Amino acid sequence: MRKGTKKWVNDLSCTLHYKGEVRKCFGQNMRHMRMQVGEAVRRKWKLWGNINSDNMSQVSHNEWHGHIICATGERIEYTIINRKDLVKEAARLLGQVGGQAGYGKKKVRGDSNYYRLLRAKRTIKDAKKKYENNS
């Protein structure tokens, strides 16, 4: 559970790949994810298998890849992503693009000169249209 909230949040998402088929499941933490992956494998493919952390390798700070060996010897590939970090990353990137505070090329819209130039362009465009219609 995240601090300050009263409900559980699924921060982890897992994508399972087996024989060209894909299944997704979600979990609150790694312990919960292990349980959810086992259930997803049973429901989708009627196989018995659990995540073994020995077969898991961390690809980046918020992504893990690995495989599950089922009781029948079948191999199911999986990717686990920490979505909490992805939301923070997206918010950070969106904050860079726009907003009223700060300086830079991407923040020009907050300037009153920007709107003055827009009005000037619009009046010039309207004047040209009027001139072309009268000709």
Backbone as a ProteinNet text record, in pm:
[ID]
protein_1_A
[PRIMARY]
MRKGTKKWVNDLSCTLHYKGEVRKCFGQNMRHMRMQVGEAVRRKWKLWGNINSDNMSQVSHNEWHGHIICATGERIEYTIINRKDLVKEAARLLGQVGGQAGYGKKKVRGDSNYYRLLRAKRTIKDAKKKYENNS
[TERTIARY]
84.7	0	89.7	58.8	134.7	97.9	193.1	170.9	64.3	-28	-129.9	-252	-255.2	-372.9	-437.1	-564.1	-636	-662	-617.3	-640.1	-507.2	-507	-386.8	-369	-244.8	-213.7	-121	-155.1	-71.2	41.1	157	270.8	345.5	335.3	408.9	315.9	365.9	290.6	380.6	323.6	399.7	335	417.3	370.9	430.8	346.2	389.2	378.7	479.4	481.1	500.6	408.8	418.8	356.2	434.8	388.9	311.5	362	298.9	180.8	140.1	29.5	85.3	7.6	50.7	-56.8	-12.9	-104.3	-42.5	-121.6	-73.1	-132.7	-56.2	-108.5	-40.4	-97.9	-50.4	-35.2	58.1	81.4	124.8	105.2	139.1	287.9	348.6	491.8	540.2	669.6	723.9	660.5	634.9	572.7	433.1	354.8	221.1	228.2	329.2	345.7	371.9	452.3	480	351.4	260.1	132.2	45.6	41	-41.6	5.8	137.4	191.5	152.3	164.6	124.7	-21.4	-107.7	-250.8	-276	-207.9	-227.5	-186.1	-76.1	-29.3	-130.4	-182.7	-283.2	-410.4	-457.3	-582	-569.5	-458	-444	-403.9	-301.9	-245.9	-263.1	-329.8	-353.2	-222.3	-118	13.3	44.4	133.2	175.6	318.3	335.4	469.7	474.1	589.2	608.9	734.3	736.5	855.8	967.2	1083.4	1203.3	1298.1	1338.3	1421.7	1560.3	1601.4	1729.6	1726.8	1608.3	1593.3	1560	1562.5	1523.6	1648.8	1654.6	1766.6	1712.8	1776.1	1732.7	1793.9	1705.9	1749.4	1775.6	1687.8	1705	1655.9	1653.2	1614.6	1468.2	1385.9	1245	1194.7	1284.4	1242.2	1324.7	1254	1317	1267.8	1357.4	1321.4	1357.6	1286.1	1316.9	1227.1	1234	1148.5	1105.4	992.8	936.4	949.2	998.4	998.4	881.1	783.8	663.8	693.9	599.9	615.5	628.7	572.3	579.8	704.4	787.4	909.2	891.8	771.1	744.6	812.8	856.5	924.9	837.7	807.9	727.1	814.3	828.7	908.2	822.4	884.6	810.2	894.3	823.7	884	804.5	872.3	807.5	854.4	758.1	787.7	728.2	807.8	758.6	691.7	559.6	484.1	487.4	510.6	515.3	623.4	739.6	849	814.7	739.7	702.7	610	518.2	426.7	505.4	600.3	682.9	764.8	819	899.8	815.4	693.8	605.6	568.2	538.7	504.4	622.1	742.2	861	880	862.6	879	772	648.1	540.6	564.4	620	650.8	755.2	844.2	947.3	888.3	783.7	730.4	657.5	569.1	487.9	486.5	397.8	386.3	414.8	380.1	395.7	528.7	588.1	712.6	831.7	941.3	1064.4	1087.5	1197.6	1237.2	1268.7	1283.7	1323.3	1229	1271.1	1192.7	1056	1049.5	923.8	824.1	867.8	779.9	740.4	753.1	725.7	578.2	489.6	345.3	303.1	378.4	342.2	369.9	438.8	478.5	364.9	341.9	234.7	268.3	395.8	437.2	386.7	383	336.5	195	106.4	-32.8	-46.2	37.4	38.2	74.8	175.3	216	106	38.2	-72.6	-182.4	-218.1	-321.3	-277.1	-151.2	-99	-104.9	-64.9	-69.1	-211.5	-305.6	-445.2	-501	-468.5	-518.9	-458.8	-330.8	-266.8	-334.6	-362.3	-427.8	-567.8	-643.6	-778.1	-772.7	-673.2	-658.9	-629.8	-543.4	-512.8	-636.7	-715.8	-839	-934.7	-949.7	-1039	-992.9	-862.6	-804.1	-827.2	-807.4	-826.7	-973.5	-1065	-1209.6	-1255.7	-1196.7	-1235	-1177	-1070.4	-1006.8	-1077.7
-116.5	0	123.3	220.4	344.5	429.3	506.5	591.9	696.6	718.2	820.1	773.5	647.1	595.9	486.9	463.8	361.2	236.8	236.1	119.3	66.5	-59	-120.6	-77.5	-54.5	-10.2	-113	-157	-252.9	-178.6	-174.8	-103	-185.5	-317.4	-404.1	-461.8	-470.6	-537.1	-642.9	-757.7	-868.8	-910.1	-927.4	-976	-1113.8	-1213.8	-1352.7	-1388.5	-1456.7	-1498.7	-1650.3	-1717.6	-1863.2	-1903.7	-1962.3	-2011	-1904.4	-1782.2	-1674.6	-1608	-1657.5	-1598.1	-1509.2	-1406.8	-1310.9	-1299.9	-1290.3	-1271.1	-1168.8	-1075.9	-976.2	-1002.6	-969.3	-971.6	-860.1	-826.2	-712.4	-752	-685.5	-714.5	-590.9	-595.5	-480.9	-476	-592.9	-603	-736.7	-765	-889	-1013.9	-1011.5	-1128.6	-1155.1	-1048.3	-1061	-1099.9	-1047.2	-1077.2	-1225.9	-1287.4	-1432	-1513.3	-1473.2	-1543.5	-1519.5	-1393.8	-1358	-1426.4	-1437	-1501.1	-1648.6	-1715.6	-1856.9	-1875.8	-1788.9	-1796.9	-1768.1	-1668.6	-1633	-1746.9	-1815	-1928.7	-2043.1	-2068.8	-2176.5	-2143.5	-2020.2	-1983.1	-1982.2	-1930	-1913.7	-2043.7	-2113.6	-2229.1	-2361.6	-2360.4	-2482.7	-2553.1	-2473	-2526.4	-2483.3	-2558.5	-2525.1	-2472.7	-2348.6	-2291.1	-2169.4	-2144.8	-2030.1	-1954.4	-1825.1	-1744.2	-1788.3	-1813.6	-1843.8	-1725.6	-1663.4	-1543	-1573.4	-1701.3	-1737.1	-1715.7	-1730.7	-1713.8	-1569.8	-1477.1	-1338.8	-1251.2	-1166.2	-1074	-932.3	-838.7	-699.7	-631.1	-580.9	-518.2	-369.2	-302.8	-161.9	-142.2	-17.6	6.8	-29.1	-43.3	-76	-190.6	-273.6	-382.3	-508.9	-623.2	-753.7	-849.6	-933.7	-1037.4	-1172.2	-1275.5	-1409.3	-1512.6	-1634.2	-1741.1	-1832.3	-1897.5	-1993.5	-2131.3	-2225.6	-2365.6	-2434	-2478.4	-2541.9	-2686	-2747.2	-2885.7	-2981.6	-2945.6	-3031.4	-3003.8	-2907.8	-2874	-2760.4	-2706.7	-2594.6	-2468.7	-2383.6	-2258.6	-2139.5	-2052.4	-1932.5	-1811	-1722.6	-1601.1	-1493.6	-1408.7	-1298.9	-1173.1	-1058.8	-927	-858.9	-815.3	-743.3	-598.7	-506.1	-363.2	-296.1	-210.7	-131.2	-6.8	-5.2	102.6	231.5	223.4	343	438	382.9	464.9	521.7	447	495.5	616.4	615.7	728.3	852.2	833.8	946.9	1001.9	912.7	953.5	1032.3	984.1	1053.7	1191.7	1200.5	1329.5	1425.7	1374.7	1458.8	1512.8	1424.1	1466.8	1566.9	1544.6	1637.8	1772.9	1772.8	1897	1978.4	1911.7	1982.4	2051.2	1994.1	2043	2175.9	2186.6	2307.5	2362.4	2454.5	2512.8	2661.2	2728.9	2873.7	2916.6	2837.6	2876.8	2837	2910.5	2873.5	2951.2	2919.3	2986.3	2881.5	2926.8	2834.6	2839.1	2773.5	2774.8	2710.1	2603.2	2530	2604.3	2707.6	2778.5	2916.2	2939.6	3070.1	3107.2	3010.6	3039.8	3119.2	3112.5	3187	3335.6	3376.2	3515.5	3593.6	3718.6	3800.2	3840.6	3848.4	3880.4	3776.3	3651.4	3541.2	3569.2	3609.7	3633.8	3761.7	3861.1	3983.2	3951.2	3866.8	3825.7	3745.3	3658.5	3581.6	3674.3	3775.1	3870.9	3944.9	3983.9	4056.7	3968.5	3843.3	3751.4	3732	3721.9	3701	3821.5	3942.9	4063.2	4076.5	4040.8	4044.2	3944.8	3824.5	3720.3	3766	3826.7	3875.3	3986.1	4073.4	4184.2	4129	4027	3966	3903	3833.9	3771.7	3877.6	3987.3	4094.5	4155	4174.3	4231.9	4139.7	4005.7	3908.6	3900.5	3910.8	3904	4027.7	4142.2	4266.6	4273.3	4199.9	4206	4124
0	0	0	-83.7	-86	34.5	80	195.6	162.6	254.1	234.4	157.4	114.5	43	126.2	102	177.2	94.9	-31.4	-114.5	-167	-205.5	-261	-404.4	-444.8	-579.9	-643.5	-764	-834.9	-906.5	-842	-898.4	-1002.6	-995.6	-1087.8	-1193.7	-1316	-1422.2	-1484.3	-1515.9	-1572.6	-1704.6	-1806.5	-1936.8	-1958.8	-1976.6	-1996.8	-2144.9	-2198.5	-2339.7	-2346.1	-2416.9	-2431.7	-2564.4	-2653.2	-2783.6	-2861.7	-2863.9	-2939.6	-2871.5	-2756.3	-2682	-2571.2	-2537.2	-2435.3	-2327.9	-2203	-2089.9	-1996.1	-1943.9	-1848.9	-1712.3	-1608.7	-1472.8	-1393.8	-1280.3	-1202.3	-1056.8	-987.5	-846.5	-770.8	-638.2	-553.8	-522.3	-505.5	-477.4	-533.1	-519.1	-578.1	-517.1	-390.5	-324.8	-382.1	-395.5	-452	-600	-670.8	-814	-835.1	-748.8	-762	-757	-668.3	-656.2	-780.4	-826.7	-941.8	-1070	-1088.7	-1208.9	-1211.9	-1099.5	-1092.5	-1130.4	-1078.1	-1110.4	-1258.5	-1313.3	-1454.6	-1546.1	-1513.8	-1594.5	-1587.4	-1469.6	-1453.9	-1531.2	-1523.8	-1590.8	-1742.8	-1793	-1938.1	-2007.2	-1951.8	-2022.4	-1948.3	-1833	-1752.7	-1716.7	-1688.2	-1649.5	-1506.8	-1440.9	-1305	-1309.4	-1264.6	-1261.9	-1172.3	-1112.1	-1023.5	-1064.7	-1032.2	-1060.2	-966.1	-1024.7	-946.9	-964.5	-855.8	-867.4	-924.3	-928.4	-989.7	-1141.3	-1201.1	-1345.9	-1385	-1287.6	-1312.4	-1322	-1426.1	-1438.6	-1453.8	-1384	-1387.8	-1509.3	-1597.7	-1721.8	-1699.6	-1625.8	-1592	-1448.7	-1403.3	-1264.7	-1236.3	-1340.2	-1317.4	-1406	-1459.2	-1549.1	-1524.3	-1518.1	-1499.3	-1606.2	-1656.4	-1753.1	-1692	-1735.4	-1688.6	-1752.9	-1699.8	-1751.8	-1637.2	-1660.7	-1566.3	-1628.8	-1554.4	-1599	-1529.3	-1607.2	-1550.8	-1510.5	-1440.3	-1394.5	-1511.9	-1627.4	-1746.4	-1830.4	-1787.2	-1860.4	-1959.9	-1970.3	-2060.7	-2007.3	-2098.9	-2060.5	-2099.6	-2002.8	-2024.6	-1992.8	-2092	-2073.4	-2006.1	-1925.3	-1863.9	-1855	-1847.9	-1826.8	-1717.4	-1612.5	-1502.7	-1508.3	-1500.2	-1504.7	-1381.8	-1317.2	-1205.9	-1262.7	-1264.5	-1328.1	-1247.9	-1119.1	-1035.3	-1086.6	-1120.7	-1173.4	-1309.6	-1391.4	-1524.3	-1514.9	-1418.2	-1401	-1358.2	-1266.2	-1222.6	-1338.7	-1420.1	-1535.7	-1635.7	-1663.8	-1758.1	-1703.9	-1575.5	-1515.5	-1523.2	-1502.4	-1509	-1650.9	-1751.5	-1890.1	-1931.8	-1887.8	-1921.3	-1855.5	-1736.1	-1667	-1740.6	-1812.2	-1888.1	-2011	-2068.7	-2196	-2179.9	-2083	-2073	-1932.5	-1908.4	-1776.2	-1779.6	-1672.8	-1670.1	-1610.6	-1523.1	-1459.1	-1545.4	-1532.2	-1599.4	-1727.9	-1791.8	-1914.7	-2020	-2144.5	-2250.1	-2367.9	-2477.4	-2601	-2583.2	-2504.2	-2490.5	-2402.4	-2330.9	-2238.5	-2290.8	-2422	-2481.6	-2468.2	-2464.4	-2462.5	-2340	-2231.8	-2111.4	-2124.3	-2227.8	-2246.2	-2312	-2267	-2325.5	-2469	-2502	-2638.7	-2737.9	-2695.2	-2780	-2830.3	-2738.7	-2774.9	-2857.3	-2831.5	-2910.9	-3055.6	-3075	-3209.8	-3279.2	-3203.4	-3262	-3313.8	-3233.4	-3276.4	-3401.8	-3405.9	-3522.4	-3647.1	-3633.5	-3748.1	-3796.7	-3701.4	-3736.8	-3813	-3767.1	-3836.2	-3975.1	-3989.2	-4121.7	-4215.7	-4161.5	-4241.7	-4284.3	-4189.8	-4221.7	-4326.8	-4315.5	-4412.4	-4551.5	-4559.5	-4689.5	-4751.6	-4668.7	-4718.3	-4774	-4698.3	-4740.6	-4873.2	-4885.5	-5007.1	-5127.3	-5106	-5214.7	-5254.6	-5159.7	-5190.9	-5268.5	-5238.4	-5308.2	-5448.7	-5474	-5606.9	-5710.3
[MASK]
+++++++++++++++++++++++++++++++++++++++++++++++++++++++++++++++++++++++++++++++++++++++++++++++++++++++++++++++++++++++++++++++++++++++

